[in-house]
PDB file of C-alpha atoms in Angstrom:
ATOM      1  CA  MET C 132       9.431   0.802  20.144  1.00 36.00           C
ATOM      2  CA  ASP C 133       7.145  -1.266  17.816  1.00 42.00           C
ATOM      3  CA  LEU C 134       5.917  -0.111  14.710  1.00 46.00           C
ATOM      4  CA  ASN C 135       3.528  -1.399  12.235  1.00 46.00           C
ATOM      5  CA  LEU C 136       0.838  -0.639   9.730  1.00 52.00           C
ATOM      6  CA  ASP C 137      -1.374  -1.900   7.224  1.00 50.00           C
ATOM      7  CA  ALA C 138      -3.652  -0.945   4.241  1.00 54.00           C
ATOM      8  CA  PRO C 139      -6.420  -2.659   2.241  1.00 57.00           C
ATOM      9  CA  HIS C 140      -6.785  -3.658  -1.266  1.00 52.00           C
ATOM     10  CA  SER C 141     -10.081  -3.939  -3.001  1.00 51.00           C
ATOM     11  CA  MET C 142     -10.766  -4.299  -6.878  1.00 57.00           C
ATOM     12  CA  GLY C 143      -9.838  -0.819  -7.647  1.00 71.00           C
ATOM     13  CA  THR C 144      -6.489  -0.054  -6.120  1.00 85.00           C
ATOM     14  CA  THR C 145      -2.838  -0.581  -5.986  1.00 91.00           C
ATOM     15  CA  ILE C 146      -1.184  -1.049  -2.494  1.00 91.00           C
ATOM     16  CA  ILE C 147       2.450  -2.400  -1.826  1.00 94.00           C
ATOM     17  CA  GLY C 148       4.298  -3.887   0.873  1.00 94.00           C
ATOM     18  CA  VAL C 149       8.104  -4.562   0.670  1.00 96.00           C
ATOM     19  CA  THR C 150      10.773  -5.523   3.292  1.00 96.00           C
ATOM     20  CA  TYR C 151      14.214  -3.975   3.193  1.00 96.00           C
ATOM     21  CA  ASN C 152      17.158  -4.340   5.546  1.00 95.00           C
ATOM     22  CA  GLY C 153      16.169  -2.083   8.192  1.00 93.00           C
ATOM     23  CA  GLY C 154      12.394  -2.127   8.496  1.00 94.00           C
ATOM     24  CA  VAL C 155       9.470  -2.089   5.583  1.00 95.00           C
ATOM     25  CA  VAL C 156       8.090   0.168   3.257  1.00 95.00           C
ATOM     26  CA  LEU C 157       3.986   0.593   2.339  1.00 94.00           C
ATOM     27  CA  GLY C 158       2.853   2.267  -0.804  1.00 94.00           C
ATOM     28  CA  ALA C 159      -0.304   3.186  -2.353  1.00 93.00           C
ATOM     29  CA  ASP C 160      -2.048   5.038  -5.040  1.00 93.00           C
ATOM     30  CA  SER C 161      -5.289   7.516  -4.004  1.00 91.00           C
ATOM     31  CA  ARG C 162      -8.089   6.770  -6.347  1.00 89.00           C
ATOM     32  CA  THR C 163     -10.989   5.682  -4.561  1.00 80.00           C
ATOM     33  CA  SER C 164     -13.724   4.374  -7.205  1.00 75.00           C
ATOM     34  CA  THR C 165     -17.339   3.227  -6.800  1.00 72.00           C
ATOM     35  CA  GLY C 166     -18.065   1.349  -9.856  1.00 72.00           C
ATOM     36  CA  MET C 167     -17.142   3.675 -12.731  1.00 78.00           C
ATOM     37  CA  TYR C 168     -17.080   6.677 -10.398  1.00 79.00           C
ATOM     38  CA  VAL C 169     -14.080   8.138  -8.733  1.00 81.00           C
ATOM     39  CA  ALA C 170     -15.326   9.227  -5.276  1.00 80.00           C
ATOM     40  CA  ASN C 171     -12.091  10.324  -4.072  1.00 83.00           C
ATOM     41  CA  ARG C 172      -8.804  11.036  -6.188  1.00 84.00           C
ATOM     42  CA  ALA C 173      -6.791  11.999  -3.011  1.00 85.00           C
ATOM     43  CA  SER C 174      -7.516   9.431  -0.317  1.00 84.00           C
ATOM     44  CA  ASP C 175      -5.160   7.939   1.824  1.00 83.00           C
ATOM     45  CA  LYS C 176      -5.035   4.101   1.975  1.00 83.00           C
ATOM     46  CA  ILE C 177      -2.842   3.495   4.603  1.00 83.00           C
ATOM     47  CA  THR C 178      -3.787   4.577   8.195  1.00 71.00           C
ATOM     48  CA  GLN C 179      -2.628   3.683  11.756  1.00 72.00           C
ATOM     49  CA  LEU C 180      -3.799   1.248  14.012  1.00 66.00           C
ATOM     50  CA  THR C 181      -1.783   2.041  17.019  1.00 58.00           C
ATOM     51  CA  ASP C 182       1.423   3.430  17.745  1.00 58.00           C
ATOM     52  CA  ASN C 183       2.556  -0.048  15.635  1.00 49.00           C
ATOM     53  CA  ALA C 184      -0.094  -0.864  13.519  1.00 49.00           C
ATOM     54  CA  ALA C 185      -2.648   0.492  10.828  1.00 44.00           C
ATOM     55  CA  ASP C 186      -5.458  -0.746   8.969  1.00 43.00           C
ATOM     56  CA  SER C 187      -8.777  -0.032   7.002  1.00 53.00           C
ATOM     57  CA  GLN C 188     -11.899   1.769   7.616  1.00 61.00           C
ATOM     58  CA  VAL C 189     -14.672  -0.349   9.760  1.00 70.00           C
ATOM     59  CA  VAL C 190     -12.125  -3.314  10.502  1.00 75.00           C
ATOM     60  CA  SER C 191      -9.334  -0.582  11.725  1.00 74.00           C
ATOM     61  CA  ASP C 192     -12.067   0.234  14.243  1.00 77.00           C
ATOM     62  CA  TYR C 193     -12.082  -3.115  15.959  1.00 82.00           C
ATOM     63  CA  VAL C 194      -8.516  -4.031  15.503  1.00 82.00           C
ATOM     64  CA  ARG C 195      -7.495  -0.862  17.298  1.00 79.00           C
ATOM     65  CA  TYR C 196      -9.888  -1.529  20.177  1.00 85.00           C
ATOM     66  CA  PHE C 197      -8.340  -4.986  20.546  1.00 87.00           C
ATOM     67  CA  LEU C 198      -4.779  -4.153  19.866  1.00 87.00           C
ATOM     68  CA  HIS C 199      -5.340  -1.405  22.828  1.00 86.00           C
ATOM     69  CA  GLN C 200      -6.386  -4.007  25.467  1.00 90.00           C
ATOM     70  CA  HIS C 201      -3.894  -6.427  24.409  1.00 86.00           C
ATOM     71  CA  THR C 202      -1.308  -3.308  25.038  1.00 86.00           C
ATOM     72  CA  ILE C 203      -2.872  -2.523  28.364  1.00 90.00           C
ATOM     73  CA  GLN C 204      -3.032  -6.271  29.442  1.00 90.00           C
ATOM     74  CA  LEU C 205       0.709  -6.816  28.704  1.00 87.00           C
ATOM     75  CA  GLY C 206       2.189  -3.527  29.095  1.00 88.00           C
ATOM     76  CA  GLN C 207       3.776  -3.335  25.999  1.00 86.00           C
ATOM     77  CA  PRO C 208       2.782  -3.082  22.248  1.00 85.00           C
ATOM     78  CA  ALA C 209       1.606  -5.878  19.814  1.00 87.00           C
ATOM     79  CA  THR C 210       3.896  -7.141  17.526  1.00 89.00           C
ATOM     80  CA  VAL C 211       3.650  -7.181  13.883  1.00 90.00           C
ATOM     81  CA  LYS C 212       2.766 -11.168  13.604  1.00 92.00           C
ATOM     82  CA  VAL C 213       0.100 -10.450  16.439  1.00 90.00           C
ATOM     83  CA  SER C 214      -1.417  -7.698  14.753  1.00 89.00           C
ATOM     84  CA  ALA C 215      -1.745  -9.800  11.465  1.00 90.00           C
ATOM     85  CA  ASN C 216      -3.302 -12.901  12.860  1.00 92.00           C
ATOM     86  CA  LEU C 217      -5.930 -10.444  14.846  1.00 89.00           C
ATOM     87  CA  ILE C 218      -6.832  -9.185  11.406  1.00 87.00           C
ATOM     88  CA  ARG C 219      -6.613 -12.817   9.817  1.00 91.00           C
ATOM     89  CA  MET C 220      -9.160 -13.859  12.578  1.00 90.00           C
ATOM     90  CA  LEU C 221     -11.642 -11.192  11.787  1.00 87.00           C
ATOM     91  CA  ALA C 222     -11.392 -11.677   8.331  1.00 86.00           C
ATOM     92  CA  TYR C 223     -11.934 -15.288   8.422  1.00 90.00           C
ATOM     93  CA  ASN C 224     -14.651 -15.133  10.923  1.00 90.00           C
ATOM     94  CA  ASN C 225     -16.735 -12.483   8.669  1.00 86.00           C
ATOM     95  CA  LYS C 226     -15.550 -13.693   5.176  1.00 84.00           C
ATOM     96  CA  ASN C 227     -19.304 -13.880   3.892  1.00 85.00           C
ATOM     97  CA  MET C 228     -19.517 -10.126   4.451  1.00 82.00           C
ATOM     98  CA  LEU C 229     -15.864  -8.335   3.938  1.00 76.00           C
ATOM     99  CA  GLN C 230     -15.078  -8.173   0.389  1.00 73.00           C
ATOM    100  CA  THR C 231     -11.397  -6.519   1.222  1.00 74.00           C
ATOM    101  CA  GLY C 232      -7.959  -8.182   1.501  1.00 79.00           C
ATOM    102  CA  LEU C 233      -4.873  -6.598   3.446  1.00 84.00           C
ATOM    103  CA  ILE C 234      -1.565  -6.160   3.739  1.00 89.00           C
ATOM    104  CA  VAL C 235       0.183  -5.790   7.184  1.00 89.00           C
ATOM    105  CA  GLY C 236       3.532  -4.383   7.632  1.00 90.00           C
ATOM    106  CA  GLY C 237       5.823  -3.206  10.490  1.00 91.00           C
ATOM    107  CA  TRP C 238       8.933  -3.234  12.499  1.00 91.00           C
ATOM    108  CA  ASP C 239       8.587  -4.868  16.032  1.00 91.00           C
ATOM    109  CA  LYS C 240      11.947  -5.274  18.571  1.00 90.00           C
ATOM    110  CA  TYR C 241      11.706  -9.228  18.231  1.00 92.00           C
ATOM    111  CA  GLU C 242      11.581  -9.543  14.535  1.00 93.00           C
ATOM    112  CA  GLY C 243      12.539  -6.294  12.840  1.00 93.00           C
ATOM    113  CA  GLY C 244      10.590  -5.461   9.438  1.00 93.00           C
ATOM    114  CA  LYS C 245       7.771  -7.938   8.462  1.00 94.00           C
ATOM    115  CA  ILE C 246       5.011  -8.040   5.881  1.00 94.00           C
ATOM    116  CA  TYR C 247       2.151  -9.993   6.059  1.00 93.00           C
ATOM    117  CA  GLY C 248      -0.552 -10.760   3.314  1.00 91.00           C
ATOM    118  CA  ILE C 249      -3.939 -11.512   4.250  1.00 89.00           C
ATOM    119  CA  PRO C 250      -6.258 -12.191   1.260  1.00 86.00           C
ATOM    120  CA  LEU C 251     -10.132 -12.700   0.877  1.00 81.00           C
ATOM    121  CA  GLY C 252     -11.382 -15.389   3.250  1.00 84.00           C
ATOM    122  CA  GLY C 253      -8.739 -14.636   6.253  1.00 86.00           C
ATOM    123  CA  THR C 254      -5.653 -16.718   5.899  1.00 90.00           C
ATOM    124  CA  VAL C 255      -2.129 -15.044   6.745  1.00 93.00           C
ATOM    125  CA  VAL C 256       1.212 -15.474   4.768  1.00 94.00           C
ATOM    126  CA  GLU C 257       4.274 -13.771   5.607  1.00 96.00           C
ATOM    127  CA  GLN C 258       5.917 -12.577   2.675  1.00 95.00           C
ATOM    128  CA  PRO C 259       9.326 -10.612   1.590  1.00 95.00           C
ATOM    129  CA  PHE C 260       6.922  -8.182  -0.276  1.00 95.00           C
ATOM    130  CA  ALA C 261       3.129  -8.293  -0.857  1.00 94.00           C
ATOM    131  CA  ILE C 262       0.854  -6.707  -3.492  1.00 93.00           C
ATOM    132  CA  GLY C 263      -2.524  -6.264  -3.870  1.00 88.00           C
ATOM    133  CA  GLY C 264      -5.874  -4.661  -5.659  1.00 87.00           C
ATOM    134  CA  SER C 265      -6.527  -4.460  -9.506  1.00 88.00           C
ATOM    135  CA  GLY C 266      -3.197  -2.699 -10.164  1.00 90.00           C
ATOM    136  CA  SER C 267      -1.134  -5.781  -8.766  1.00 91.00           C
ATOM    137  CA  SER C 268      -1.853  -7.917 -11.764  1.00 91.00           C
ATOM    138  CA  TYR C 269       0.419  -5.500 -13.880  1.00 93.00           C
ATOM    139  CA  LEU C 270       3.261  -5.842 -11.309  1.00 95.00           C
ATOM    140  CA  TYR C 271       4.102  -9.578 -10.676  1.00 93.00           C
ATOM    141  CA  GLY C 272       6.767  -9.751 -13.603  1.00 93.00           C
ATOM    142  CA  PHE C 273       8.052  -6.062 -12.560  1.00 94.00           C
ATOM    143  CA  PHE C 274       8.532  -7.438  -8.942  1.00 95.00           C
ATOM    144  CA  ASP C 275      10.098 -10.716 -10.491  1.00 92.00           C
ATOM    145  CA  GLN C 276      12.638  -8.646 -11.842  1.00 93.00           C
ATOM    146  CA  ALA C 277      13.154  -5.702  -9.757  1.00 94.00           C
ATOM    147  CA  TRP C 278      12.791  -7.110  -6.506  1.00 92.00           C
ATOM    148  CA  LYS C 279      16.146  -7.910  -4.451  1.00 94.00           C
ATOM    149  CA  GLU C 280      16.979  -8.960  -0.764  1.00 93.00           C
ATOM    150  CA  ASN C 281      18.672  -6.512   1.691  1.00 93.00           C
ATOM    151  CA  MET C 282      17.664  -3.459  -0.228  1.00 97.00           C
ATOM    152  CA  THR C 283      18.499   0.095   1.497  1.00 97.00           C
ATOM    153  CA  LYS C 284      15.644   2.140   2.730  1.00 97.00           C
ATOM    154  CA  GLU C 285      16.152   4.308  -0.409  1.00 97.00           C
ATOM    155  CA  GLU C 286      16.174   1.463  -2.802  1.00 97.00           C
ATOM    156  CA  ALA C 287      12.837   0.083  -1.336  1.00 97.00           C
ATOM    157  CA  GLU C 288      11.132   3.219  -1.332  1.00 97.00           C
ATOM    158  CA  GLN C 289      12.159   4.072  -5.052  1.00 96.00           C
ATOM    159  CA  LEU C 290      10.891   0.488  -6.139  1.00 97.00           C
ATOM    160  CA  VAL C 291       7.659   1.160  -4.382  1.00 97.00           C
ATOM    161  CA  VAL C 292       6.893   4.316  -6.349  1.00 96.00           C
ATOM    162  CA  LYS C 293       7.951   3.180  -9.246  1.00 95.00           C
ATOM    163  CA  ALA C 294       5.584   0.180  -9.080  1.00 96.00           C
ATOM    164  CA  VAL C 295       2.796   2.291  -7.908  1.00 95.00           C
ATOM    165  CA  SER C 296       3.490   4.365 -10.984  1.00 94.00           C
ATOM    166  CA  LEU C 297       3.561   1.422 -13.321  1.00 93.00           C
ATOM    167  CA  ALA C 298       0.005   0.300 -11.914  1.00 93.00           C
ATOM    168  CA  ILE C 299      -1.324   3.770 -12.204  1.00 92.00           C
ATOM    169  CA  ALA C 300      -0.095   4.002 -16.006  1.00 91.00           C
ATOM    170  CA  ARG C 301      -2.045   0.730 -16.633  1.00 89.00           C
ATOM    171  CA  ASP C 302      -4.650   0.057 -14.608  1.00 90.00           C
ATOM    172  CA  GLY C 303      -7.792   2.243 -14.696  1.00 86.00           C
ATOM    173  CA  ALA C 304      -9.017   1.844 -11.396  1.00 87.00           C
ATOM    174  CA  SER C 305      -5.598   3.020  -9.878  1.00 90.00           C
ATOM    175  CA  GLY C 306      -4.670   6.832  -9.905  1.00 90.00           C
ATOM    176  CA  GLY C 307      -3.927   9.957  -8.314  1.00 91.00           C
ATOM    177  CA  VAL C 308      -0.770  10.547  -6.171  1.00 94.00           C
ATOM    178  CA  VAL C 309       1.311   8.302  -4.465  1.00 95.00           C
ATOM    179  CA  ARG C 310       1.855   7.879  -0.450  1.00 95.00           C
ATOM    180  CA  THR C 311       4.711   5.624   1.277  1.00 95.00           C
ATOM    181  CA  VAL C 312       5.000   4.820   4.796  1.00 94.00           C
ATOM    182  CA  ILE C 313       8.681   3.748   5.764  1.00 95.00           C
ATOM    183  CA  ILE C 314       8.617   1.927   9.120  1.00 93.00           C
ATOM    184  CA  ASN C 315      11.616   0.990  11.343  1.00 93.00           C
ATOM    185  CA  SER C 316      13.278   1.137  14.600  1.00 92.00           C
ATOM    186  CA  GLU C 317      13.202   5.258  14.263  1.00 92.00           C
ATOM    187  CA  GLY C 318       9.414   5.217  13.909  1.00 89.00           C
ATOM    188  CA  VAL C 319       7.466   6.037  10.904  1.00 90.00           C
ATOM    189  CA  THR C 320       7.817   8.646   7.929  1.00 93.00           C
ATOM    190  CA  ARG C 321       5.059   9.329   5.510  1.00 94.00           C
ATOM    191  CA  ASN C 322       6.058  10.668   2.029  1.00 96.00           C
ATOM    192  CA  PHE C 323       4.046  12.160  -0.662  1.00 95.00           C
ATOM    193  CA  TYR C 324       4.499  12.271  -4.644  1.00 95.00           C
ATOM    194  CA  PRO C 325       2.422  14.001  -6.752  1.00 93.00           C
ATOM    195  CA  GLY C 326       0.972  12.544 -10.075  1.00 87.00           C
ATOM    196  CA  ASP C 327       2.522  15.395 -12.199  1.00 86.00           C
ATOM    197  CA  LYS C 328       5.913  14.380 -10.386  1.00 86.00           C
ATOM    198  CA  LEU C 329       5.441  10.785 -11.142  1.00 88.00           C
ATOM    199  CA  GLN C 330       7.606   8.894 -14.288  1.00 84.00           C
ATOM    200  CA  LEU C 331       5.688   8.811 -17.516  1.00 82.00           C
ATOM    201  CA  TRP C 332       5.337   5.229 -19.128  1.00 83.00           C
ATOM    202  CA  HIS C 333       4.852   3.948 -22.634  1.00 72.00           C
ATOM    203  CA  GLU C 334       2.219   6.363 -24.507  1.00 69.00           C
ATOM    204  CA  GLU C 335       1.248   8.129 -21.206  1.00 68.00           C
ATOM    205  CA  LEU C 336       0.512  11.739 -21.673  1.00 66.00           C
ATOM    206  CA  GLU C 337       2.241  14.538 -20.222  1.00 71.00           C
ATOM    207  CA  PRO C 338       0.120  16.221 -17.205  1.00 67.00           C
ATOM    208  CA  GLN C 339      -1.994  19.149 -18.553  1.00 66.00           C
ATOM    209  CA  ASN C 340      -4.137  21.937 -16.656  1.00 70.00           C
ATOM    210  CA  SER C 341      -7.094  21.506 -18.740  1.00 68.00           C
ATOM    211  CA  LEU C 342      -8.549  19.554 -21.168  1.00 66.00           C
ATOM    212  CA  LEU C 343      -8.251  22.542 -23.695  1.00 68.00           C
ATOM    213  CA  ASP C 344      -4.815  22.441 -23.364  1.00 66.00           C
ATOM    214  CA  ILE C 345      -5.061  18.777 -25.053  1.00 61.00           C
ATOM    215  CA  LEU C 346      -7.071  20.032 -27.626  1.00 66.00           C
ATOM    216  CA  ASN C 347      -5.340  23.259 -28.469  1.00 68.00           C
ATOM    217  CA  ALA C 348      -2.013  21.457 -28.629  1.00 62.00           C
ATOM    218  CA  ALA C 349      -0.581  21.299 -32.272  1.00 55.00           C
ATOM    219  CA  GLY C 350      -1.797  17.896 -33.577  1.00 56.00           C
ATOM    220  CA  PRO C 351       0.453  15.883 -36.617  1.00 54.00           C
ATOM    221  CA  GLU C 352       0.369  17.225 -39.934  1.00 57.00           C
ATOM    222  CA  PRO C 353      -2.165  16.324 -42.032  1.00 54.00           C
ATOM    223  CA  MET C 354      -1.277  13.453 -44.851  1.00 50.00           C
ATOM    224  CA  ALA C 355      -0.382  15.065 -48.409  1.00 55.00           C
ATOM    225  CA  ILE C 356      -2.661  13.673 -51.019  1.00 52.00           C
TER     226      ILE C 356
END
């Protein structure tokens, strides 16, 4: 069984891919913004390309088609590296029109779990972990401290959820819920973490049902004169 997915990162998002000792974990927030307008607060930014790949919107249509042809010709699914290089080629050949980078992650029987970063312009870089989108600028120092090799599946997913929640706390273009995808020899597992269950960070407000709940909350005592 081969498995591999990927996810897009543009200016307003947080997307993460992490390898662990048996596969990979991908994670993303769910806020889709158009300028200052939040067009979708619960979007799924990690979508499937084939039984072993996933990608983004228009690019994914092309990648699905070519990977399907590849599978028919060779009689087996494409590897993670083949999927990443196909996306790299499409990104490079259309670099003047595409405004998105991608993270490709997956598992195949030849190389196990792999993560590839494909930034704007169309190159491909194998990495033990990759982060992208506007929220990534808040996470590089965190990953320098928190990343370690040979993590368990549970440790890797916990790291991804924590990192996305940190980005949501700091980045106005990231938000909503956290979705994760675990890919290993057993298949693909999707998990969902609602926003009101995420860890709160410095100076974050507790989730409220309504703005009125915040306005009616007891404020600080007035200063005595």
